[in-house]
């Protein structure tokens, strides 16, 4: 994975202007994170580079084919980092649920765009992106069982907590919503398995697998800030918080969410009660940022 980020993508940037703009975007963001006194200047630079890269990316996207898809894949991966860096880009209290929706929508769109070339990733220099995330098959019956957590940064009772959330949705939702939310919890459990088998070497893609597979109905509920969707995001944020310990550009997402969830769920006592477990993990287990 380090080879991809440190060698392959920089090499690609020398021959592709929008990939270079993507690299400069992330570099400027990192400077904004490291040097708070010059934060605004570097954020302006990051936005400028991002806009320049996206302009060329969009203008040439219709030309994507089997010979050049790698540079589009590389740029898209860089943009995921930029979109993921909301806490760095905006230190104020923005609408974090809307930002989750934006991130999820983007990663779903990128997968739709590149699905034709997805199977070929494992046979290219980008293979670490595939093998680094899919260290086990999340659909395999054996590996879908609870993974050992003794070497994982995840909470030791995370599987029990997810089972409780699934039972809560079974008991409190009706019709299609019940099935969609229970399936979303099941898929979140698959992300947990990917992270658990990785031990301390967790990757972002292990978590961003989840937005790929949740239903359109759940996505619509996230956009509408439905209380049940916000509760689901609270559990998602526990996994996100584990990643925040490792990746600078993610720090702050999970804690911001609870500022919204506390307000949105206060009129729904049963949901607020269910949100206590993820809140405790984010603020007590993982401590302050």
Short mmCIF file of C-alpha atoms in Angstrom, two decimals:
data_model
loop_
_atom_site.label_atom_id
_atom_site.label_comp_id
_atom_site.label_asym_id
_atom_site.label_seq_id
_atom_site.Cartn_x
_atom_site.Cartn_y
_atom_site.Cartn_z
CA UNK A 1 0.00 0.00 0.00
CA UNK A 2 2.84 2.40 0.82
CA UNK A 3 4.33 1.67 -2.60
CA UNK A 4 1.11 2.81 -4.29
CA UNK A 5 0.97 6.11 -2.41
CA UNK A 6 4.69 6.88 -2.30
CA UNK A 7 5.78 5.67 -5.73
CA UNK A 8 3.03 4.72 -8.16
CA UNK A 9 0.70 7.70 -7.78
CA UNK A 10 3.52 10.29 -7.73
CA UNK A 11 4.96 8.72 -10.91
CA UNK A 12 1.52 8.94 -12.47
CA UNK A 13 1.32 12.59 -11.50
CA UNK A 14 4.33 13.46 -13.67
CA UNK A 15 2.46 12.37 -16.80
CA UNK A 16 -1.11 13.33 -15.82
CA UNK A 17 -2.00 16.86 -14.78
CA UNK A 18 -5.16 16.02 -12.85
CA UNK A 19 -3.40 13.33 -10.81
CA UNK A 20 -0.69 15.88 -9.97
CA UNK A 21 -3.39 18.35 -8.91
CA UNK A 22 -4.84 15.61 -6.69
CA UNK A 23 -1.44 15.04 -5.07
CA UNK A 24 -1.00 18.76 -4.48
CA UNK A 25 -4.50 18.93 -2.99
CA UNK A 26 -3.67 16.32 -0.35
CA UNK A 27 -0.25 17.87 0.29
CA UNK A 28 -1.84 21.29 0.92
CA UNK A 29 -4.43 19.71 3.22
CA UNK A 30 -1.68 18.04 5.23
CA UNK A 31 0.11 21.37 5.58
CA UNK A 32 -3.15 22.93 6.81
CA UNK A 33 -3.36 20.17 9.43
CA UNK A 34 0.28 20.54 10.52
CA UNK A 35 0.51 24.35 10.56
CA UNK A 36 -2.65 25.82 12.14
CA UNK A 37 -1.34 29.39 11.91
CA UNK A 38 -1.30 29.13 8.10
CA UNK A 39 -4.33 26.88 7.85
CA UNK A 40 -6.52 29.16 5.75
CA UNK A 41 -3.81 29.76 3.17
CA UNK A 42 -3.18 26.05 2.69
CA UNK A 43 -6.91 25.28 2.60
CA UNK A 44 -7.32 27.83 -0.20
CA UNK A 45 -4.46 26.15 -2.05
CA UNK A 46 -6.06 22.72 -1.54
CA UNK A 47 -9.40 23.95 -2.88
CA UNK A 48 -7.71 25.54 -5.89
CA UNK A 49 -5.77 22.39 -6.75
CA UNK A 50 -8.86 20.24 -6.23
CA UNK A 51 -10.98 22.38 -8.54
CA UNK A 52 -8.29 22.35 -11.23
CA UNK A 53 -7.97 18.58 -11.04
CA UNK A 54 -11.71 17.97 -11.09
CA UNK A 55 -12.15 20.24 -14.09
CA UNK A 56 -9.73 18.22 -16.22
CA UNK A 57 -10.95 14.91 -14.78
CA UNK A 58 -14.55 15.67 -15.76
CA UNK A 59 -13.62 17.07 -19.16
CA UNK A 60 -11.77 13.89 -20.14
CA UNK A 61 -13.85 11.29 -18.31
CA UNK A 62 -15.63 10.25 -21.51
CA UNK A 63 -12.25 9.06 -22.82
CA UNK A 64 -11.73 6.45 -20.09
CA UNK A 65 -10.85 3.00 -21.47
CA UNK A 66 -8.84 -0.13 -20.73
CA UNK A 67 -5.58 1.66 -21.51
CA UNK A 68 -5.94 4.74 -19.31
CA UNK A 69 -8.34 3.87 -16.48
CA UNK A 70 -5.52 3.69 -13.91
CA UNK A 71 -4.99 7.46 -13.84
CA UNK A 72 -8.71 8.00 -13.26
CA UNK A 73 -8.63 5.42 -10.48
CA UNK A 74 -5.60 7.13 -8.94
CA UNK A 75 -7.21 10.56 -9.02
CA UNK A 76 -10.48 9.21 -7.61
CA UNK A 77 -8.56 7.69 -4.70
CA UNK A 78 -6.98 11.07 -3.97
CA UNK A 79 -10.36 12.79 -4.10
CA UNK A 80 -11.72 10.29 -1.56
CA UNK A 81 -9.00 11.50 0.81
CA UNK A 82 -10.00 15.11 0.17
CA UNK A 83 -13.70 14.45 0.74
CA UNK A 84 -12.86 12.41 3.85
CA UNK A 85 -10.89 15.30 5.32
CA UNK A 86 -13.93 17.34 6.37
CA UNK A 87 -12.60 18.06 9.90
CA UNK A 88 -9.41 19.46 8.38
CA UNK A 89 -11.21 21.46 5.69
CA UNK A 90 -13.81 22.92 8.02
CA UNK A 91 -13.16 23.28 11.74
CA UNK A 92 -16.59 24.79 12.36
CA UNK A 93 -19.73 22.86 13.22
CA UNK A 94 -21.00 22.00 9.76
CA UNK A 95 -23.91 19.70 8.98
CA UNK A 96 -21.94 16.52 9.58
CA UNK A 97 -24.80 14.17 8.57
CA UNK A 98 -24.99 15.93 5.20
CA UNK A 99 -21.22 15.51 4.95
CA UNK A 100 -21.52 11.77 5.63
CA UNK A 101 -24.08 11.61 2.83
CA UNK A 102 -21.73 13.53 0.51
CA UNK A 103 -18.89 11.12 1.27
CA UNK A 104 -21.06 8.04 0.82
CA UNK A 105 -22.53 9.38 -2.41
CA UNK A 106 -19.06 10.06 -3.77
CA UNK A 107 -17.63 6.61 -3.03
CA UNK A 108 -20.74 4.96 -4.51
CA UNK A 109 -20.39 7.10 -7.62
CA UNK A 110 -16.72 6.26 -8.02
CA UNK A 111 -17.44 2.56 -7.81
CA UNK A 112 -20.21 2.88 -10.40
CA UNK A 113 -17.84 4.76 -12.67
CA UNK A 114 -15.00 2.27 -12.37
CA UNK A 115 -16.97 -0.97 -11.96
CA UNK A 116 -16.01 -2.04 -15.50
CA UNK A 117 -12.34 -2.04 -14.51
CA UNK A 118 -12.78 -3.22 -10.91
CA UNK A 119 -11.84 -6.85 -11.54
CA UNK A 120 -8.60 -5.79 -13.18
CA UNK A 121 -7.27 -3.87 -10.18
CA UNK A 122 -5.81 -7.00 -8.59
CA UNK A 123 -3.71 -7.67 -11.71
CA UNK A 124 -2.11 -4.22 -11.80
CA UNK A 125 0.25 -2.17 -9.66
CA UNK A 126 -2.87 -1.04 -7.81
CA UNK A 127 -3.29 -4.58 -6.43
CA UNK A 128 -2.49 -3.46 -2.84
CA UNK A 129 -5.69 -1.41 -2.93
CA UNK A 130 -7.60 -4.63 -3.54
CA UNK A 131 -5.60 -7.13 -1.50
CA UNK A 132 -4.92 -4.69 1.34
CA UNK A 133 -8.65 -4.31 1.93
CA UNK A 134 -10.04 -7.70 0.91
CA UNK A 135 -7.74 -9.73 3.14
CA UNK A 136 -10.71 -12.07 3.59
CA UNK A 137 -13.78 -12.56 1.46
CA UNK A 138 -16.59 -10.80 3.36
CA UNK A 139 -19.11 -13.12 1.69
CA UNK A 140 -17.34 -16.34 2.66
CA UNK A 141 -19.42 -18.29 5.17
CA UNK A 142 -16.46 -19.20 7.37
CA UNK A 143 -14.86 -15.76 7.51
CA UNK A 144 -18.23 -14.09 8.05
CA UNK A 145 -18.23 -15.48 11.60
CA UNK A 146 -17.08 -13.23 14.42
CA UNK A 147 -13.40 -12.49 13.90
CA UNK A 148 -10.93 -12.48 16.82
CA UNK A 149 -10.52 -9.01 18.32
CA UNK A 150 -7.50 -9.58 20.55
CA UNK A 151 -5.16 -7.69 18.18
CA UNK A 152 -7.72 -5.19 16.95
CA UNK A 153 -8.31 -1.58 18.06
CA UNK A 154 -12.05 -2.23 17.90
CA UNK A 155 -14.14 -2.48 21.10
CA UNK A 156 -14.23 -6.00 22.50
CA UNK A 157 -18.04 -6.02 22.67
CA UNK A 158 -18.60 -4.63 19.17
CA UNK A 159 -20.28 -7.79 17.86
CA UNK A 160 -22.68 -7.92 20.79
CA UNK A 161 -23.51 -4.24 20.29
CA UNK A 162 -24.29 -4.79 16.60
CA UNK A 163 -26.48 -7.76 17.44
CA UNK A 164 -28.40 -5.52 19.82
CA UNK A 165 -28.79 -2.89 17.10
CA UNK A 166 -30.05 -5.47 14.62
CA UNK A 167 -32.60 -6.76 17.15
CA UNK A 168 -33.68 -3.18 17.84
CA UNK A 169 -34.43 -2.59 14.17
CA UNK A 170 -36.21 -5.95 13.93
CA UNK A 171 -38.50 -4.93 16.78
CA UNK A 172 -39.08 -1.28 15.90
CA UNK A 173 -39.21 -1.01 12.11
CA UNK A 174 -41.74 -2.30 9.62
CA UNK A 175 -41.82 -3.37 5.97
CA UNK A 176 -38.90 -2.59 3.67
CA UNK A 177 -37.26 -0.36 6.25
CA UNK A 178 -36.81 -3.28 8.63
CA UNK A 179 -35.08 -5.39 5.99
CA UNK A 180 -32.92 -2.52 4.74
CA UNK A 181 -31.67 -1.57 8.19
CA UNK A 182 -31.06 -5.14 9.33
CA UNK A 183 -29.09 -5.69 6.11
CA UNK A 184 -27.12 -2.48 6.74
CA UNK A 185 -26.15 -3.75 10.20
CA UNK A 186 -25.12 -7.09 8.70
CA UNK A 187 -22.93 -5.29 6.17
CA UNK A 188 -21.43 -3.14 8.91
CA UNK A 189 -20.50 -6.38 10.65
CA UNK A 190 -18.66 -7.42 7.48
CA UNK A 191 -16.63 -4.22 7.68
CA UNK A 192 -15.83 -5.11 11.28
CA UNK A 193 -14.60 -8.53 10.15
CA UNK A 194 -12.32 -6.96 7.56
CA UNK A 195 -10.90 -4.61 10.19
CA UNK A 196 -10.60 -7.32 12.85
CA UNK A 197 -8.66 -9.71 10.60
CA UNK A 198 -6.30 -6.84 9.73
CA UNK A 199 -5.33 -6.33 13.38
CA UNK A 200 -3.67 -2.96 13.82
CA UNK A 201 -3.10 -2.63 10.05
CA UNK A 202 -6.57 -1.33 9.28
CA UNK A 203 -7.27 0.43 5.99
CA UNK A 204 -9.90 3.01 5.06
CA UNK A 205 -11.34 0.78 2.35
CA UNK A 206 -12.34 -1.77 4.97
CA UNK A 207 -14.84 0.75 6.29
CA UNK A 208 -15.78 2.43 3.00
CA UNK A 209 -16.89 -0.98 1.78
CA UNK A 210 -20.08 -0.24 3.74
CA UNK A 211 -21.36 2.80 1.81
CA UNK A 212 -21.02 0.75 -1.38
CA UNK A 213 -23.58 -1.81 -0.28
CA UNK A 214 -26.23 -0.09 1.85
CA UNK A 215 -29.60 0.31 0.16
CA UNK A 216 -30.91 3.39 -1.61
CA UNK A 217 -33.60 3.64 1.08
CA UNK A 218 -31.01 3.90 3.84
CA UNK A 219 -29.08 6.46 1.78
CA UNK A 220 -32.28 8.50 1.41
CA UNK A 221 -32.86 8.30 5.17
CA UNK A 222 -29.32 9.54 5.82
CA UNK A 223 -29.95 12.47 3.50
CA UNK A 224 -33.22 13.22 5.30
CA UNK A 225 -31.52 12.83 8.70
CA UNK A 226 -34.03 10.20 9.75
CA UNK A 227 -33.44 9.35 13.45
CA UNK A 228 -32.99 5.65 12.67
CA UNK A 229 -30.35 6.52 10.07
CA UNK A 230 -28.56 8.78 12.53
CA UNK A 231 -28.49 5.92 15.05
CA UNK A 232 -26.96 3.70 12.37
CA UNK A 233 -24.30 6.34 11.70
CA UNK A 234 -23.50 6.42 15.41
CA UNK A 235 -22.47 2.76 15.22
CA UNK A 236 -20.59 3.39 11.97
CA UNK A 237 -18.72 6.19 13.75
CA UNK A 238 -17.20 3.73 16.24
CA UNK A 239 -15.35 2.04 13.38
CA UNK A 240 -14.50 5.43 11.96
CA UNK A 241 -13.08 6.51 15.32
CA UNK A 242 -10.78 3.48 15.32
CA UNK A 243 -9.44 4.66 11.96
CA UNK A 244 -9.07 8.22 13.23
CA UNK A 245 -6.28 7.02 15.50
CA UNK A 246 -4.31 6.06 12.37
CA UNK A 247 -5.24 8.61 9.70
CA UNK A 248 -4.81 12.33 10.33
CA UNK A 249 -7.38 13.45 7.75
CA UNK A 250 -10.21 11.54 9.45
CA UNK A 251 -9.77 12.96 12.94
CA UNK A 252 -12.88 14.66 14.28
CA UNK A 253 -15.62 13.01 12.21
CA UNK A 254 -17.03 10.76 14.91
CA UNK A 255 -17.18 13.34 17.69
CA UNK A 256 -18.91 15.84 15.44
CA UNK A 257 -21.62 13.32 14.67
CA UNK A 258 -22.61 13.03 18.32
CA UNK A 259 -23.20 16.76 18.49
CA UNK A 260 -25.94 16.17 15.91
CA UNK A 261 -27.20 12.85 17.23
CA UNK A 262 -27.66 14.14 20.78
CA UNK A 263 -29.94 16.87 19.44
CA UNK A 264 -31.82 14.73 16.90
CA UNK A 265 -32.42 11.76 19.20
CA UNK A 266 -33.42 13.57 22.38
CA UNK A 267 -37.10 13.30 21.42
CA UNK A 268 -36.69 9.56 20.72
CA UNK A 269 -35.76 8.00 24.08
CA UNK A 270 -35.44 4.45 22.76
CA UNK A 271 -33.03 5.53 20.03
CA UNK A 272 -31.12 7.77 22.43
CA UNK A 273 -30.68 4.78 24.74
CA UNK A 274 -29.30 2.71 21.85
CA UNK A 275 -26.86 5.51 21.01
CA UNK A 276 -25.23 5.34 24.45
CA UNK A 277 -22.97 2.43 23.53
CA UNK A 278 -21.36 4.05 20.45
CA UNK A 279 -21.10 7.37 22.28
CA UNK A 280 -19.25 5.71 25.15
CA UNK A 281 -16.77 4.08 22.78
CA UNK A 282 -16.01 7.31 20.92
CA UNK A 283 -15.58 9.51 23.98
CA UNK A 284 -14.26 7.06 26.58
CA UNK A 285 -12.58 4.09 24.89
CA UNK A 286 -10.77 6.16 22.26
CA UNK A 287 -10.39 9.22 24.47
CA UNK A 288 -9.98 12.80 23.32
CA UNK A 289 -8.48 13.62 19.92
#
